[in-house]
Amino acid sequence: MAAGDPSESKSKPMTITLMVTKKGRKIMYAEAGKDFVDLLFSFLMIPTGAIAKQALVSKGTKEEDQTKTCCIKNLYDSVQNLSPSLLKADKEILLDPKFFSVTYTNDILRIQSPPRPQPAAPPRYFMCTNFASRYHSHPHSISTECGTVTCSSCGSLVNRELKFVDKPPEPAKDPVPTGYVKKSANFVITDDLSVIPVNSTAAIVQLWNKLDVKEPTELEERNVTVGPNEVIGLLRAAMVSTTALNDVFKAGSKVSMCKIYMA
Ligand SMILES: [Zn+2]
């Protein structure tokens, strides 16, 4: 999912490279570019209500009992079941909150960005019909309402609109979502979702030492596609696990407990 053009991101699947131990098939880390790192960083901008809706709610699965223990799901269900007569606000504000960020479009999780506020219309001013008259010593009146008041100086109705010759300001353009990190940067992501910029061989060697990888030959590459199920699995793992990559991508692992719940 590229962060720049949403239409492009829908047609272009995101892939990352997993570095897996030949023995044990453990995922040690992932190599990824901007698109995946932007996605992970966007987790920090997701409202809790959206997480409850998309990551913690499970319907009709074997894991339903487990998800029932999640307090956030009970909060979500409470709002969902609450009578609108007891609410001052539309419950969708809580059940379907918008993405906090306008710099990233989270197409996979289908969390909408907030609409851009529309610029307010320029104010209108009205004057009395004798505004230009010199026969009154006091200034004539100006009002923001048409025809509702009379001039304090001459008593005429204030209903002639003032015309401004200033050029109206350009309406603000919607910012193009550009994500959070620069396109040129490369990263590795460890199993606990630490995101580490990698710009040298020394950085990789340092990582191997940290992960206790003795020889590069211990590892092999595995390319995987990151689709909706994987993203939801990663989001859930980010909340409840310290082994996100292995939870989601390890062969045979299940992420079905994180099924999307579409209200
Ligand atoms: Zn007047």
PDB file of C-alpha atoms and ligand atoms in Angstrom:
ATOM      1  CA  MET A   1       0.000   0.000   0.000  1.00  0.00           C
ATOM      2  CA  ALA A   2       1.777   3.069  -1.173  1.00  0.00           C
ATOM      3  CA  ALA A   3       1.042   6.123   0.868  1.00  0.00           C
ATOM      4  CA  GLY A   4       0.996   8.574  -1.995  1.00  0.00           C
ATOM      5  CA  ASP A   5      -1.821   7.625  -4.301  1.00  0.00           C
ATOM      6  CA  PRO A   6      -4.712   5.666  -2.823  1.00  0.00           C
ATOM      7  CA  SER A   7      -5.831   4.338  -6.207  1.00  0.00           C
ATOM      8  CA  GLU A   8      -2.325   3.056  -6.852  1.00  0.00           C
ATOM      9  CA  SER A   9      -2.204   1.423  -3.441  1.00  0.00           C
ATOM     10  CA  LYS A  10      -5.375  -0.552  -4.135  1.00  0.00           C
ATOM     11  CA  SER A  11      -3.897  -2.142  -7.239  1.00  0.00           C
ATOM     12  CA  LYS A  12      -0.358  -2.673  -5.996  1.00  0.00           C
ATOM     13  CA  PRO A  13       0.027  -5.366  -3.332  1.00  0.00           C
ATOM     14  CA  MET A  14       2.543  -4.686  -0.603  1.00  0.00           C
ATOM     15  CA  THR A  15       5.365  -7.192  -0.219  1.00  0.00           C
ATOM     16  CA  ILE A  16       8.047  -7.496   2.414  1.00  0.00           C
ATOM     17  CA  THR A  17      11.017  -9.819   2.778  1.00  0.00           C
ATOM     18  CA  LEU A  18      11.163 -11.995   5.869  1.00  0.00           C
ATOM     19  CA  MET A  19      14.508 -13.265   7.088  1.00  0.00           C
ATOM     20  CA  VAL A  20      13.867 -16.745   8.408  1.00  0.00           C
ATOM     21  CA  THR A  21      16.178 -19.177  10.195  1.00  0.00           C
ATOM     22  CA  LYS A  22      16.765 -22.323   8.159  1.00  0.00           C
ATOM     23  CA  LYS A  23      16.637 -24.235  11.410  1.00  0.00           C
ATOM     24  CA  GLY A  24      13.358 -23.802  13.212  1.00  0.00           C
ATOM     25  CA  ARG A  25      11.850 -21.510  10.583  1.00  0.00           C
ATOM     26  CA  LYS A  26      11.747 -18.618  13.006  1.00  0.00           C
ATOM     27  CA  ILE A  27      11.221 -15.180  11.529  1.00  0.00           C
ATOM     28  CA  MET A  28      14.076 -13.017  12.824  1.00  0.00           C
ATOM     29  CA  TYR A  29      13.191  -9.755  11.110  1.00  0.00           C
ATOM     30  CA  ALA A  30      11.684  -8.253   7.991  1.00  0.00           C
ATOM     31  CA  GLU A  31      13.178  -5.986   5.372  1.00  0.00           C
ATOM     32  CA  ALA A  32      10.754  -3.407   4.080  1.00  0.00           C
ATOM     33  CA  GLY A  33      10.459  -0.020   2.510  1.00  0.00           C
ATOM     34  CA  LYS A  34       8.406   3.055   3.052  1.00  0.00           C
ATOM     35  CA  ASP A  35       5.016   1.516   2.359  1.00  0.00           C
ATOM     36  CA  PHE A  36       5.200  -1.080   5.132  1.00  0.00           C
ATOM     37  CA  VAL A  37       6.795   1.270   7.645  1.00  0.00           C
ATOM     38  CA  ASP A  38       4.161   3.925   6.939  1.00  0.00           C
ATOM     39  CA  LEU A  39       1.535   1.276   7.570  1.00  0.00           C
ATOM     40  CA  LEU A  40       3.067   0.262  10.908  1.00  0.00           C
ATOM     41  CA  PHE A  41       3.508   3.857  12.011  1.00  0.00           C
ATOM     42  CA  SER A  42      -0.109   4.565  11.075  1.00  0.00           C
ATOM     43  CA  PHE A  43      -1.147   2.183  13.867  1.00  0.00           C
ATOM     44  CA  LEU A  44      -0.243   4.989  16.269  1.00  0.00           C
ATOM     45  CA  MET A  45      -2.867   7.193  14.661  1.00  0.00           C
ATOM     46  CA  ILE A  46      -5.783   4.783  14.757  1.00  0.00           C
ATOM     47  CA  PRO A  47      -8.548   5.600  17.234  1.00  0.00           C
ATOM     48  CA  THR A  48      -9.201   2.880  19.795  1.00  0.00           C
ATOM     49  CA  GLY A  49     -12.771   2.540  18.618  1.00  0.00           C
ATOM     50  CA  ALA A  50     -11.566   1.640  15.144  1.00  0.00           C
ATOM     51  CA  ILE A  51      -9.231  -0.963  16.608  1.00  0.00           C
ATOM     52  CA  ALA A  52     -12.098  -2.452  18.553  1.00  0.00           C
ATOM     53  CA  LYS A  53     -14.171  -2.571  15.413  1.00  0.00           C
ATOM     54  CA  GLN A  54     -11.593  -4.060  13.119  1.00  0.00           C
ATOM     55  CA  ALA A  55      -9.098  -5.992  15.178  1.00  0.00           C
ATOM     56  CA  LEU A  56     -10.616  -7.254  18.370  1.00  0.00           C
ATOM     57  CA  VAL A  57     -14.138  -8.115  17.384  1.00  0.00           C
ATOM     58  CA  SER A  58     -14.729 -11.638  16.187  1.00  0.00           C
ATOM     59  CA  LYS A  59     -17.976 -13.131  15.054  1.00  0.00           C
ATOM     60  CA  GLY A  60     -18.829 -16.781  14.767  1.00  0.00           C
ATOM     61  CA  THR A  61     -15.292 -18.093  15.088  1.00  0.00           C
ATOM     62  CA  LYS A  62     -13.720 -20.596  17.416  1.00  0.00           C
ATOM     63  CA  GLU A  63     -11.873 -17.753  19.048  1.00  0.00           C
ATOM     64  CA  GLU A  64     -15.049 -15.932  19.986  1.00  0.00           C
ATOM     65  CA  ASP A  65     -14.734 -16.930  23.610  1.00  0.00           C
ATOM     66  CA  GLN A  66     -11.232 -15.473  23.733  1.00  0.00           C
ATOM     67  CA  THR A  67     -12.215 -12.170  22.218  1.00  0.00           C
ATOM     68  CA  LYS A  68     -15.120 -11.959  24.619  1.00  0.00           C
ATOM     69  CA  THR A  69     -12.571 -11.405  27.338  1.00  0.00           C
ATOM     70  CA  CYS A  70     -11.333  -8.203  25.711  1.00  0.00           C
ATOM     71  CA  CYS A  71     -12.653  -5.248  27.670  1.00  0.00           C
ATOM     72  CA  ILE A  72     -12.453  -3.027  24.637  1.00  0.00           C
ATOM     73  CA  LYS A  73     -14.890  -5.315  22.848  1.00  0.00           C
ATOM     74  CA  ASN A  74     -17.310  -4.976  25.745  1.00  0.00           C
ATOM     75  CA  LEU A  75     -16.988  -1.210  25.561  1.00  0.00           C
ATOM     76  CA  TYR A  76     -17.677  -1.353  21.844  1.00  0.00           C
ATOM     77  CA  ASP A  77     -20.653  -3.655  22.301  1.00  0.00           C
ATOM     78  CA  SER A  78     -22.009  -1.416  25.052  1.00  0.00           C
ATOM     79  CA  VAL A  79     -22.158   1.552  22.732  1.00  0.00           C
ATOM     80  CA  GLN A  80     -23.560  -0.568  19.925  1.00  0.00           C
ATOM     81  CA  ASN A  81     -26.380  -1.825  22.136  1.00  0.00           C
ATOM     82  CA  LEU A  82     -27.131   1.467  23.832  1.00  0.00           C
ATOM     83  CA  SER A  83     -30.465   3.052  23.001  1.00  0.00           C
ATOM     84  CA  PRO A  84     -30.011   6.213  20.907  1.00  0.00           C
ATOM     85  CA  SER A  85     -32.444   7.887  23.302  1.00  0.00           C
ATOM     86  CA  LEU A  86     -29.682   7.824  25.935  1.00  0.00           C
ATOM     87  CA  LEU A  87     -27.032   9.370  23.704  1.00  0.00           C
ATOM     88  CA  LYS A  88     -26.414  13.034  22.991  1.00  0.00           C
ATOM     89  CA  ALA A  89     -24.138  12.191  20.064  1.00  0.00           C
ATOM     90  CA  ASP A  90     -24.512   9.945  17.051  1.00  0.00           C
ATOM     91  CA  LYS A  91     -23.151   6.559  18.154  1.00  0.00           C
ATOM     92  CA  GLU A  92     -21.246   6.232  14.866  1.00  0.00           C
ATOM     93  CA  ILE A  93     -18.805   8.794  16.253  1.00  0.00           C
ATOM     94  CA  LEU A  94     -17.738   6.112  18.726  1.00  0.00           C
ATOM     95  CA  LEU A  95     -18.326   3.003  16.618  1.00  0.00           C
ATOM     96  CA  ASP A  96     -16.731   4.240  13.404  1.00  0.00           C
ATOM     97  CA  PRO A  97     -14.193   6.912  14.348  1.00  0.00           C
ATOM     98  CA  LYS A  98     -12.111   8.539  11.665  1.00  0.00           C
ATOM     99  CA  PHE A  99      -8.387   8.144  11.201  1.00  0.00           C
ATOM    100  CA  PHE A 100      -6.503  10.855  13.072  1.00  0.00           C
ATOM    101  CA  SER A 101      -4.069  11.570  10.262  1.00  0.00           C
ATOM    102  CA  VAL A 102      -4.604  13.323   6.966  1.00  0.00           C
ATOM    103  CA  THR A 103      -1.068  12.527   5.832  1.00  0.00           C
ATOM    104  CA  TYR A 104      -1.797   8.840   5.308  1.00  0.00           C
ATOM    105  CA  THR A 105      -4.643   6.938   3.711  1.00  0.00           C
ATOM    106  CA  ASN A 106      -5.224   3.616   5.410  1.00  0.00           C
ATOM    107  CA  ASP A 107      -6.974   1.794   2.590  1.00  0.00           C
ATOM    108  CA  ILE A 108      -6.415  -1.711   3.924  1.00  0.00           C
ATOM    109  CA  LEU A 109      -8.102  -1.087   7.249  1.00  0.00           C
ATOM    110  CA  ARG A 110     -10.713   1.092   5.566  1.00  0.00           C
ATOM    111  CA  ILE A 111     -10.478   3.723   8.273  1.00  0.00           C
ATOM    112  CA  GLN A 112     -11.531   6.992   6.804  1.00  0.00           C
ATOM    113  CA  SER A 113      -9.558  10.175   7.234  1.00  0.00           C
ATOM    114  CA  PRO A 114     -11.472  13.119   8.623  1.00  0.00           C
ATOM    115  CA  PRO A 115     -13.011  15.412   6.012  1.00  0.00           C
ATOM    116  CA  ARG A 116     -11.159  18.619   5.427  1.00  0.00           C
ATOM    117  CA  PRO A 117     -12.968  21.604   6.939  1.00  0.00           C
ATOM    118  CA  GLN A 118     -14.445  23.777   4.254  1.00  0.00           C
ATOM    119  CA  PRO A 119     -13.286  27.397   4.287  1.00  0.00           C
ATOM    120  CA  ALA A 120     -15.896  29.742   5.662  1.00  0.00           C
ATOM    121  CA  ALA A 121     -17.630  32.043   3.230  1.00  0.00           C
ATOM    122  CA  PRO A 122     -16.263  35.611   3.399  1.00  0.00           C
ATOM    123  CA  PRO A 123     -18.359  37.851   5.657  1.00  0.00           C
ATOM    124  CA  ARG A 124     -20.840  40.279   4.103  1.00  0.00           C
ATOM    125  CA  TYR A 125     -21.247  43.858   5.319  1.00  0.00           C
ATOM    126  CA  PHE A 126     -24.124  46.272   4.801  1.00  0.00           C
ATOM    127  CA  MET A 127     -24.339  50.032   5.129  1.00  0.00           C
ATOM    128  CA  CYS A 128     -27.120  52.580   5.261  1.00  0.00           C
ATOM    129  CA  THR A 129     -28.223  54.322   2.088  1.00  0.00           C
ATOM    130  CA  ASN A 130     -26.728  57.629   3.267  1.00  0.00           C
ATOM    131  CA  PHE A 131     -23.341  56.153   4.023  1.00  0.00           C
ATOM    132  CA  ALA A 132     -21.562  58.577   1.672  1.00  0.00           C
ATOM    133  CA  SER A 133     -23.551  61.596   2.832  1.00  0.00           C
ATOM    134  CA  ARG A 134     -21.648  64.454   4.489  1.00  0.00           C
ATOM    135  CA  TYR A 135     -24.668  65.923   6.178  1.00  0.00           C
ATOM    136  CA  HIS A 136     -24.329  63.951   9.346  1.00  0.00           C
ATOM    137  CA  SER A 137     -21.553  64.540  11.815  1.00  0.00           C
ATOM    138  CA  HIS A 138     -21.568  61.018  13.219  1.00  0.00           C
ATOM    139  CA  PRO A 139     -20.356  58.016  11.275  1.00  0.00           C
ATOM    140  CA  HIS A 140     -23.057  55.996   9.571  1.00  0.00           C
ATOM    141  CA  SER A 141     -23.672  52.438  10.646  1.00  0.00           C
ATOM    142  CA  ILE A 142     -22.405  49.195   9.144  1.00  0.00           C
ATOM    143  CA  SER A 143     -23.934  45.834   9.934  1.00  0.00           C
ATOM    144  CA  THR A 144     -23.302  42.191   9.093  1.00  0.00           C
ATOM    145  CA  GLU A 145     -27.055  41.743   8.639  1.00  0.00           C
ATOM    146  CA  CYS A 146     -29.136  43.109   5.806  1.00  0.00           C
ATOM    147  CA  GLY A 147     -32.106  45.272   6.666  1.00  0.00           C
ATOM    148  CA  THR A 148     -32.475  44.335  10.303  1.00  0.00           C
ATOM    149  CA  VAL A 149     -31.184  47.553  11.900  1.00  0.00           C
ATOM    150  CA  THR A 150     -31.379  51.263  11.228  1.00  0.00           C
ATOM    151  CA  CYS A 151     -28.434  53.633  11.073  1.00  0.00           C
ATOM    152  CA  SER A 152     -27.612  55.242  14.421  1.00  0.00           C
ATOM    153  CA  SER A 153     -26.613  58.439  12.631  1.00  0.00           C
ATOM    154  CA  CYS A 154     -29.344  59.089  10.030  1.00  0.00           C
ATOM    155  CA  GLY A 155     -32.029  56.528  10.860  1.00  0.00           C
ATOM    156  CA  SER A 156     -32.016  54.900   7.399  1.00  0.00           C
ATOM    157  CA  LEU A 157     -32.265  51.162   6.959  1.00  0.00           C
ATOM    158  CA  VAL A 158     -28.868  49.467   6.802  1.00  0.00           C
ATOM    159  CA  ASN A 159     -29.340  47.316   3.706  1.00  0.00           C
ATOM    160  CA  ARG A 160     -26.785  48.251   1.034  1.00  0.00           C
ATOM    161  CA  GLU A 161     -24.111  45.653   0.634  1.00  0.00           C
ATOM    162  CA  LEU A 162     -20.504  46.802   0.599  1.00  0.00           C
ATOM    163  CA  LYS A 163     -18.550  45.471  -2.341  1.00  0.00           C
ATOM    164  CA  PHE A 164     -14.945  44.574  -1.723  1.00  0.00           C
ATOM    165  CA  VAL A 165     -12.408  44.842  -4.471  1.00  0.00           C
ATOM    166  CA  ASP A 166      -9.837  42.618  -2.743  1.00  0.00           C
ATOM    167  CA  LYS A 167      -9.073  39.351  -4.475  1.00  0.00           C
ATOM    168  CA  PRO A 168     -10.676  36.534  -2.485  1.00  0.00           C
ATOM    169  CA  PRO A 169      -8.176  34.131  -0.913  1.00  0.00           C
ATOM    170  CA  GLU A 170      -7.470  30.866  -2.740  1.00  0.00           C
ATOM    171  CA  PRO A 171      -9.320  27.938  -1.170  1.00  0.00           C
ATOM    172  CA  ALA A 172      -6.965  25.602   0.685  1.00  0.00           C
ATOM    173  CA  LYS A 173      -6.106  22.472  -1.281  1.00  0.00           C
ATOM    174  CA  ASP A 174      -6.368  19.066   0.325  1.00  0.00           C
ATOM    175  CA  PRO A 175      -2.898  17.853   1.313  1.00  0.00           C
ATOM    176  CA  VAL A 176      -1.718  14.825  -0.631  1.00  0.00           C
ATOM    177  CA  PRO A 177      -1.194  11.901   1.746  1.00  0.00           C
ATOM    178  CA  THR A 178       2.524  11.289   1.788  1.00  0.00           C
ATOM    179  CA  GLY A 179       2.991   8.977   4.759  1.00  0.00           C
ATOM    180  CA  TYR A 180       5.531   9.403   7.501  1.00  0.00           C
ATOM    181  CA  VAL A 181       8.981   8.332   6.300  1.00  0.00           C
ATOM    182  CA  LYS A 182      11.043   9.243   3.267  1.00  0.00           C
ATOM    183  CA  LYS A 183      10.854   7.011   0.224  1.00  0.00           C
ATOM    184  CA  SER A 184      14.598   6.554   0.005  1.00  0.00           C
ATOM    185  CA  ALA A 185      14.913   5.014   3.465  1.00  0.00           C
ATOM    186  CA  ASN A 186      15.243   1.260   4.060  1.00  0.00           C
ATOM    187  CA  PHE A 187      14.232  -0.394   7.274  1.00  0.00           C
ATOM    188  CA  VAL A 188      14.290  -3.659   9.116  1.00  0.00           C
ATOM    189  CA  ILE A 189      11.453  -4.564  11.421  1.00  0.00           C
ATOM    190  CA  THR A 190      12.133  -6.983  14.240  1.00  0.00           C
ATOM    191  CA  ASP A 191       9.652  -9.481  15.610  1.00  0.00           C
ATOM    192  CA  ASP A 192       8.591  -7.047  18.333  1.00  0.00           C
ATOM    193  CA  LEU A 193       7.898  -4.378  15.686  1.00  0.00           C
ATOM    194  CA  SER A 194      10.943  -2.257  16.429  1.00  0.00           C
ATOM    195  CA  VAL A 195      11.543  -0.309  13.224  1.00  0.00           C
ATOM    196  CA  ILE A 196      15.245   0.253  12.598  1.00  0.00           C
ATOM    197  CA  PRO A 197      16.624   2.333   9.726  1.00  0.00           C
ATOM    198  CA  VAL A 198      19.320   0.461   7.851  1.00  0.00           C
ATOM    199  CA  ASN A 199      21.776   2.451   5.808  1.00  0.00           C
ATOM    200  CA  SER A 200      24.965   0.429   6.147  1.00  0.00           C
ATOM    201  CA  THR A 201      26.346  -3.089   6.416  1.00  0.00           C
ATOM    202  CA  ALA A 202      27.488  -2.235   9.923  1.00  0.00           C
ATOM    203  CA  ALA A 203      23.887  -1.659  10.936  1.00  0.00           C
ATOM    204  CA  ILE A 204      22.933  -5.126   9.657  1.00  0.00           C
ATOM    205  CA  VAL A 205      25.849  -6.740  11.489  1.00  0.00           C
ATOM    206  CA  GLN A 206      24.806  -4.929  14.656  1.00  0.00           C
ATOM    207  CA  LEU A 207      21.307  -6.303  14.210  1.00  0.00           C
ATOM    208  CA  TRP A 208      22.616  -9.849  13.698  1.00  0.00           C
ATOM    209  CA  ASN A 209      24.623  -9.549  16.900  1.00  0.00           C
ATOM    210  CA  LYS A 210      21.569  -8.339  18.765  1.00  0.00           C
ATOM    211  CA  LEU A 211      19.480 -11.204  17.421  1.00  0.00           C
ATOM    212  CA  ASP A 212      22.291 -13.717  18.008  1.00  0.00           C
ATOM    213  CA  VAL A 213      22.633 -14.603  14.321  1.00  0.00           C
ATOM    214  CA  LYS A 214      26.124 -16.097  14.037  1.00  0.00           C
ATOM    215  CA  GLU A 215      26.324 -16.427  10.258  1.00  0.00           C
ATOM    216  CA  PRO A 216      24.242 -14.851   7.490  1.00  0.00           C
ATOM    217  CA  THR A 217      23.896 -18.322   6.000  1.00  0.00           C
ATOM    218  CA  GLU A 218      21.679 -19.231   8.948  1.00  0.00           C
ATOM    219  CA  LEU A 219      18.989 -17.104   7.356  1.00  0.00           C
ATOM    220  CA  GLU A 220      17.027 -17.308   4.150  1.00  0.00           C
ATOM    221  CA  GLU A 221      14.687 -14.864   2.523  1.00  0.00           C
ATOM    222  CA  ARG A 222      10.960 -15.347   2.187  1.00  0.00           C
ATOM    223  CA  ASN A 223       8.862 -12.792   0.340  1.00  0.00           C
ATOM    224  CA  VAL A 224       5.312 -12.397   1.577  1.00  0.00           C
ATOM    225  CA  THR A 225       2.373 -10.310   0.512  1.00  0.00           C
ATOM    226  CA  VAL A 226       0.769  -8.120   3.121  1.00  0.00           C
ATOM    227  CA  GLY A 227      -2.983  -8.074   2.654  1.00  0.00           C
ATOM    228  CA  PRO A 228      -5.944  -7.141   4.874  1.00  0.00           C
ATOM    229  CA  ASN A 229      -5.732 -10.246   7.079  1.00  0.00           C
ATOM    230  CA  GLU A 230      -2.030  -9.723   7.701  1.00  0.00           C
ATOM    231  CA  VAL A 231      -2.509  -6.032   8.488  1.00  0.00           C
ATOM    232  CA  ILE A 232      -5.269  -6.778  10.963  1.00  0.00           C
ATOM    233  CA  GLY A 233      -3.135  -9.519  12.474  1.00  0.00           C
ATOM    234  CA  LEU A 234      -0.236  -7.089  12.856  1.00  0.00           C
ATOM    235  CA  LEU A 235      -2.500  -4.487  14.405  1.00  0.00           C
ATOM    236  CA  ARG A 236      -3.811  -6.969  16.911  1.00  0.00           C
ATOM    237  CA  ALA A 237      -0.329  -8.316  17.639  1.00  0.00           C
ATOM    238  CA  ALA A 238       0.889  -4.765  18.205  1.00  0.00           C
ATOM    239  CA  MET A 239      -1.601  -4.563  21.063  1.00  0.00           C
ATOM    240  CA  VAL A 240      -1.239  -7.941  22.717  1.00  0.00           C
ATOM    241  CA  SER A 241       2.017  -9.585  21.614  1.00  0.00           C
ATOM    242  CA  THR A 242       5.775  -9.101  21.394  1.00  0.00           C
ATOM    243  CA  THR A 243       6.189 -11.550  18.509  1.00  0.00           C
ATOM    244  CA  ALA A 244       4.108  -9.895  15.831  1.00  0.00           C
ATOM    245  CA  LEU A 245       5.929 -11.141  12.731  1.00  0.00           C
ATOM    246  CA  ASN A 246       5.909 -14.751  13.850  1.00  0.00           C
ATOM    247  CA  ASP A 247       2.294 -14.472  15.020  1.00  0.00           C
ATOM    248  CA  VAL A 248       1.178 -13.317  11.601  1.00  0.00           C
ATOM    249  CA  PHE A 249       3.581 -14.712   9.018  1.00  0.00           C
ATOM    250  CA  LYS A 250       4.943 -17.924  10.456  1.00  0.00           C
ATOM    251  CA  ALA A 251       3.889 -20.871   8.348  1.00  0.00           C
ATOM    252  CA  GLY A 252       0.738 -22.407   9.736  1.00  0.00           C
ATOM    253  CA  SER A 253       0.037 -19.529  12.104  1.00  0.00           C
ATOM    254  CA  LYS A 254      -3.534 -18.313  12.163  1.00  0.00           C
ATOM    255  CA  VAL A 255      -4.690 -14.765  12.194  1.00  0.00           C
ATOM    256  CA  SER A 256      -8.338 -15.705  11.910  1.00  0.00           C
ATOM    257  CA  MET A 257      -8.933 -14.511  15.443  1.00  0.00           C
ATOM    258  CA  CYS A 258      -8.575 -11.022  14.064  1.00  0.00           C
ATOM    259  CA  LYS A 259     -11.306 -11.201  11.513  1.00  0.00           C
ATOM    260  CA  ILE A 260     -12.697  -7.964  10.182  1.00  0.00           C
ATOM    261  CA  TYR A 261     -16.021  -7.090  11.636  1.00  0.00           C
ATOM    262  CA  MET A 262     -18.039  -5.013   9.277  1.00  0.00           C
ATOM    263  CA  ALA A 263     -20.883  -3.333  11.109  1.00  0.00           C
TER     264      ALA A 263
HETATM  265 ZN    ZN B   1     -26.765  56.553   8.001  1.00  0.00          ZN
END
